Amino acid sequence: FSDVYLGAHYKFITGIFTFNQGLTFHQYEARNTQKGSIVSDNFVKLLPDFSIKLQLKKSETLNFSYNQRVNFTDIFTVSEAYVLNNYNRLYAGNKNLESELSHNLQLNYFSFNMFNYTNVFANINYNKRIGSFVGNTIVDGINQVATTSNSNFPNESLSGSANMQKSIGKFKGTIG
């Protein structure tokens, strides 16, 4: 596996906004040689990322960020062999796995108020993976063999959380 990259970022502040954006140029090469056959994956990617920070007060911020990533699997899942995971389950590697591309968006809010001892934190995350790694099970009679392949469909996830903490005297309450 080889990843040769060159990146540049530019950050500037204007008023209550802080902008940080960049590009990373990657030249990837993944080569897999097993049992006399060679599977090679060579490609170039230009991956953008940026973040915007909104400083509402000294103790209150809103952040938005976006980035792209290329993810690769580990050697275990591309190994062209059978592995006994437990007494009744086999795993077979897939030498033809390709990398996956993911888009990540994140929005965070943070507020700290020292006068009334209140902390508020909230975030929401969205992730879209293209060509993601999925597990498959091949059933042959009473035998099951697990394997991994690339999905033909995008895999999307949305998650969020919020937390509020308030102190009154010696008592501290948290809701999340």
mmCIF file of C-alpha atoms in Angstrom:
data_model
loop_
_atom_site.group_PDB
_atom_site.id
_atom_site.type_symbol
_atom_site.label_atom_id
_atom_site.label_comp_id
_atom_site.label_asym_id
_atom_site.label_seq_id
_atom_site.Cartn_x
_atom_site.Cartn_y
_atom_site.Cartn_z
ATOM 1 C CA PHE A 1 0.000 0.000 0.000
ATOM 2 C CA SER A 2 1.297 3.442 -0.911
ATOM 3 C CA ASP A 3 -0.236 6.868 -0.350
ATOM 4 C CA VAL A 4 1.705 9.839 -1.688
ATOM 5 C CA TYR A 5 -0.075 13.082 -0.911
ATOM 6 C CA LEU A 6 0.249 16.837 -0.977
ATOM 7 C CA GLY A 7 -2.135 19.122 0.870
ATOM 8 C CA ALA A 8 -2.788 22.822 1.303
ATOM 9 C CA HIS A 9 -5.047 24.625 3.766
ATOM 10 C CA TYR A 10 -6.027 28.241 4.082
ATOM 11 C CA LYS A 11 -7.461 29.762 7.258
ATOM 12 C CA PHE A 12 -8.829 33.261 7.705
ATOM 13 C CA ILE A 13 -11.010 35.147 10.172
ATOM 14 C CA THR A 14 -13.563 37.776 9.263
ATOM 15 C CA GLY A 15 -15.756 39.182 12.002
ATOM 16 C CA ILE A 16 -17.281 36.344 14.000
ATOM 17 C CA PHE A 17 -16.512 33.724 11.303
ATOM 18 C CA THR A 18 -13.399 31.548 11.054
ATOM 19 C CA PHE A 19 -12.984 29.728 7.732
ATOM 20 C CA ASN A 20 -10.562 26.842 7.281
ATOM 21 C CA GLN A 21 -10.558 25.097 3.920
ATOM 22 C CA GLY A 22 -8.179 22.846 2.114
ATOM 23 C CA LEU A 23 -7.508 20.273 -0.553
ATOM 24 C CA THR A 24 -5.401 17.148 -0.380
ATOM 25 C CA PHE A 25 -4.099 15.473 -3.527
ATOM 26 C CA HIS A 26 -3.579 11.697 -3.078
ATOM 27 C CA GLN A 27 -1.881 9.151 -5.339
ATOM 28 C CA TYR A 28 -2.934 5.735 -4.019
ATOM 29 C CA GLU A 29 -1.498 2.366 -4.955
ATOM 30 C CA ALA A 30 -2.723 -0.855 -3.374
ATOM 31 C CA ARG A 31 -1.219 -4.073 -4.706
ATOM 32 C CA ASN A 32 -2.225 -7.557 -3.590
ATOM 33 C CA THR A 33 -0.218 -10.591 -4.725
ATOM 34 C CA GLN A 34 -1.607 -13.993 -3.738
ATOM 35 C CA LYS A 35 -1.257 -17.435 -5.280
ATOM 36 C CA GLY A 36 0.456 -16.063 -8.370
ATOM 37 C CA SER A 37 -2.229 -13.485 -9.206
ATOM 38 C CA ILE A 38 -1.919 -9.721 -8.751
ATOM 39 C CA VAL A 39 -4.812 -7.364 -7.973
ATOM 40 C CA SER A 40 -3.823 -3.718 -8.269
ATOM 41 C CA ASP A 41 -5.772 -0.571 -7.439
ATOM 42 C CA ASN A 42 -4.065 2.654 -8.564
ATOM 43 C CA PHE A 43 -5.921 5.944 -8.576
ATOM 44 C CA VAL A 44 -5.685 9.662 -7.878
ATOM 45 C CA LYS A 45 -8.107 11.565 -5.632
ATOM 46 C CA LEU A 46 -8.503 15.227 -4.795
ATOM 47 C CA LEU A 47 -10.145 15.323 -1.351
ATOM 48 C CA PRO A 48 -11.662 18.600 -0.101
ATOM 49 C CA ASP A 49 -12.310 19.585 3.490
ATOM 50 C CA PHE A 50 -13.530 22.756 5.149
ATOM 51 C CA SER A 51 -14.877 24.079 8.419
ATOM 52 C CA ILE A 52 -16.715 27.232 9.423
ATOM 53 C CA LYS A 53 -16.720 28.397 13.015
ATOM 54 C CA LEU A 54 -19.248 30.968 14.161
ATOM 55 C CA GLN A 55 -18.181 32.608 17.441
ATOM 56 C CA LEU A 56 -21.508 33.853 18.833
ATOM 57 C CA LYS A 57 -20.008 34.848 22.202
ATOM 58 C CA LYS A 58 -16.676 34.113 23.853
ATOM 59 C CA SER A 59 -18.242 31.020 25.406
ATOM 60 C CA GLU A 60 -20.703 30.074 22.626
ATOM 61 C CA THR A 61 -19.743 28.575 19.269
ATOM 62 C CA LEU A 62 -21.349 26.897 16.292
ATOM 63 C CA ASN A 63 -19.108 24.757 14.036
ATOM 64 C CA PHE A 64 -19.844 23.175 10.668
ATOM 65 C CA SER A 65 -17.344 20.888 8.947
ATOM 66 C CA TYR A 66 -17.182 18.706 5.830
ATOM 67 C CA ASN A 67 -14.531 16.318 4.578
ATOM 68 C CA GLN A 68 -14.029 13.456 2.156
ATOM 69 C CA ARG A 69 -11.987 10.370 2.955
ATOM 70 C CA VAL A 70 -10.877 7.233 1.172
ATOM 71 C CA ASN A 71 -10.938 4.145 3.392
ATOM 72 C CA PHE A 72 -9.167 0.867 2.771
ATOM 73 C CA THR A 73 -9.790 -2.523 4.314
ATOM 74 C CA ASP A 74 -7.264 -4.508 6.324
ATOM 75 C CA ILE A 75 -5.159 -7.457 5.212
ATOM 76 C CA PHE A 76 -7.479 -9.929 6.974
ATOM 77 C CA THR A 77 -10.403 -9.207 4.638
ATOM 78 C CA VAL A 78 -8.386 -9.440 1.392
ATOM 79 C CA SER A 79 -6.502 -12.588 2.342
ATOM 80 C CA GLU A 80 -7.477 -15.377 -0.029
ATOM 81 C CA ALA A 81 -7.852 -18.002 2.669
ATOM 82 C CA TYR A 82 -10.364 -19.532 5.044
ATOM 83 C CA VAL A 83 -10.190 -18.559 8.695
ATOM 84 C CA LEU A 84 -12.006 -20.428 11.450
ATOM 85 C CA ASN A 85 -13.544 -17.653 13.587
ATOM 86 C CA ASN A 86 -15.104 -20.013 16.125
ATOM 87 C CA TYR A 87 -16.108 -23.654 16.263
ATOM 88 C CA ASN A 88 -18.815 -23.333 13.566
ATOM 89 C CA ARG A 89 -18.053 -20.224 11.493
ATOM 90 C CA LEU A 90 -15.622 -19.780 8.597
ATOM 91 C CA TYR A 91 -14.461 -16.495 7.078
ATOM 92 C CA ALA A 92 -13.233 -16.237 3.475
ATOM 93 C CA GLY A 93 -11.294 -13.181 2.312
ATOM 94 C CA ASN A 94 -12.036 -11.329 -0.921
ATOM 95 C CA LYS A 95 -8.950 -10.234 -2.868
ATOM 96 C CA ASN A 96 -11.037 -8.004 -5.186
ATOM 97 C CA LEU A 97 -12.165 -5.493 -2.524
ATOM 98 C CA GLU A 98 -11.824 -1.860 -3.563
ATOM 99 C CA SER A 99 -11.550 1.258 -1.417
ATOM 100 C CA GLU A 100 -14.598 3.188 -0.211
ATOM 101 C CA LEU A 101 -15.212 6.940 -0.432
ATOM 102 C CA SER A 102 -16.952 8.695 2.448
ATOM 103 C CA HIS A 103 -18.509 12.149 2.781
ATOM 104 C CA ASN A 104 -18.700 13.422 6.370
ATOM 105 C CA LEU A 105 -20.716 16.441 7.570
ATOM 106 C CA GLN A 106 -20.819 17.583 11.173
ATOM 107 C CA LEU A 107 -22.601 20.435 12.989
ATOM 108 C CA ASN A 108 -21.675 21.200 16.635
ATOM 109 C CA TYR A 109 -23.014 23.716 19.131
ATOM 110 C CA PHE A 110 -21.307 24.518 22.449
ATOM 111 C CA SER A 111 -22.288 27.005 25.142
ATOM 112 C CA PHE A 112 -20.706 27.543 28.550
ATOM 113 C CA ASN A 113 -22.248 30.047 30.960
ATOM 114 C CA MET A 114 -20.138 30.671 34.053
ATOM 115 C CA PHE A 115 -22.711 32.959 35.681
ATOM 116 C CA ASN A 116 -25.537 30.411 35.921
ATOM 117 C CA TYR A 117 -23.260 27.302 35.715
ATOM 118 C CA THR A 118 -24.839 25.858 32.598
ATOM 119 C CA ASN A 119 -23.125 23.856 29.832
ATOM 120 C CA VAL A 120 -24.897 22.930 26.599
ATOM 121 C CA PHE A 121 -23.457 20.726 23.866
ATOM 122 C CA ALA A 122 -25.245 19.366 20.786
ATOM 123 C CA ASN A 123 -24.041 17.744 17.590
ATOM 124 C CA ILE A 124 -25.408 16.102 14.481
ATOM 125 C CA ASN A 125 -23.386 13.943 12.077
ATOM 126 C CA TYR A 126 -24.140 12.713 8.572
ATOM 127 C CA ASN A 127 -21.983 10.167 6.777
ATOM 128 C CA LYS A 128 -22.387 8.772 3.254
ATOM 129 C CA ARG A 129 -20.120 5.903 2.201
ATOM 130 C CA ILE A 130 -19.883 4.906 -1.457
ATOM 131 C CA GLY A 131 -18.618 1.405 -2.233
ATOM 132 C CA SER A 132 -18.728 0.564 1.469
ATOM 133 C CA PHE A 133 -17.568 -2.753 2.899
ATOM 134 C CA VAL A 134 -20.459 -5.064 3.753
ATOM 135 C CA GLY A 135 -20.502 -8.498 5.278
ATOM 136 C CA ASN A 136 -22.115 -11.393 3.430
ATOM 137 C CA THR A 137 -22.869 -14.944 4.459
ATOM 138 C CA ILE A 138 -22.773 -17.782 1.977
ATOM 139 C CA VAL A 139 -24.849 -20.779 3.081
ATOM 140 C CA ASP A 140 -23.885 -24.173 1.651
ATOM 141 C CA GLY A 141 -26.011 -26.884 3.243
ATOM 142 C CA ILE A 142 -25.290 -26.664 6.949
ATOM 143 C CA ASN A 143 -22.063 -24.705 6.417
ATOM 144 C CA GLN A 144 -21.829 -20.921 6.600
ATOM 145 C CA VAL A 145 -18.957 -18.888 5.218
ATOM 146 C CA ALA A 146 -18.766 -15.160 5.977
ATOM 147 C CA THR A 147 -17.063 -12.826 3.527
ATOM 148 C CA THR A 148 -16.790 -9.109 2.742
ATOM 149 C CA SER A 149 -17.670 -7.287 -0.486
ATOM 150 C CA ASN A 150 -18.183 -3.754 -1.766
ATOM 151 C CA SER A 151 -21.777 -2.526 -1.725
ATOM 152 C CA ASN A 152 -23.386 -1.322 -4.942
ATOM 153 C CA PHE A 153 -25.550 1.115 -2.979
ATOM 154 C CA PRO A 154 -24.507 4.091 -0.834
ATOM 155 C CA ASN A 155 -24.536 3.532 2.912
ATOM 156 C CA GLU A 156 -25.852 6.575 4.800
ATOM 157 C CA SER A 157 -26.025 7.272 8.516
ATOM 158 C CA LEU A 158 -27.362 10.169 10.563
ATOM 159 C CA SER A 159 -26.692 10.532 14.270
ATOM 160 C CA GLY A 160 -26.967 13.225 16.856
ATOM 161 C CA SER A 161 -26.646 13.899 20.539
ATOM 162 C CA ALA A 162 -27.310 16.669 23.015
ATOM 163 C CA ASN A 163 -26.200 17.242 26.575
ATOM 164 C CA MET A 164 -27.115 19.927 29.116
ATOM 165 C CA GLN A 165 -25.470 20.285 32.486
ATOM 166 C CA LYS A 166 -26.590 22.637 35.253
ATOM 167 C CA SER A 167 -25.049 23.234 38.682
ATOM 168 C CA ILE A 168 -26.987 24.655 41.608
ATOM 169 C CA GLY A 169 -24.876 24.976 44.716
ATOM 170 C CA LYS A 170 -23.313 21.582 45.435
ATOM 171 C CA PHE A 171 -25.753 19.761 43.143
ATOM 172 C CA LYS A 172 -25.094 19.038 39.502
ATOM 173 C CA GLY A 173 -27.711 17.768 37.067
ATOM 174 C CA THR A 174 -27.138 16.405 33.581
ATOM 175 C CA ILE A 175 -29.624 15.615 30.810
ATOM 176 C CA GLY A 176 -28.430 13.929 27.675
#
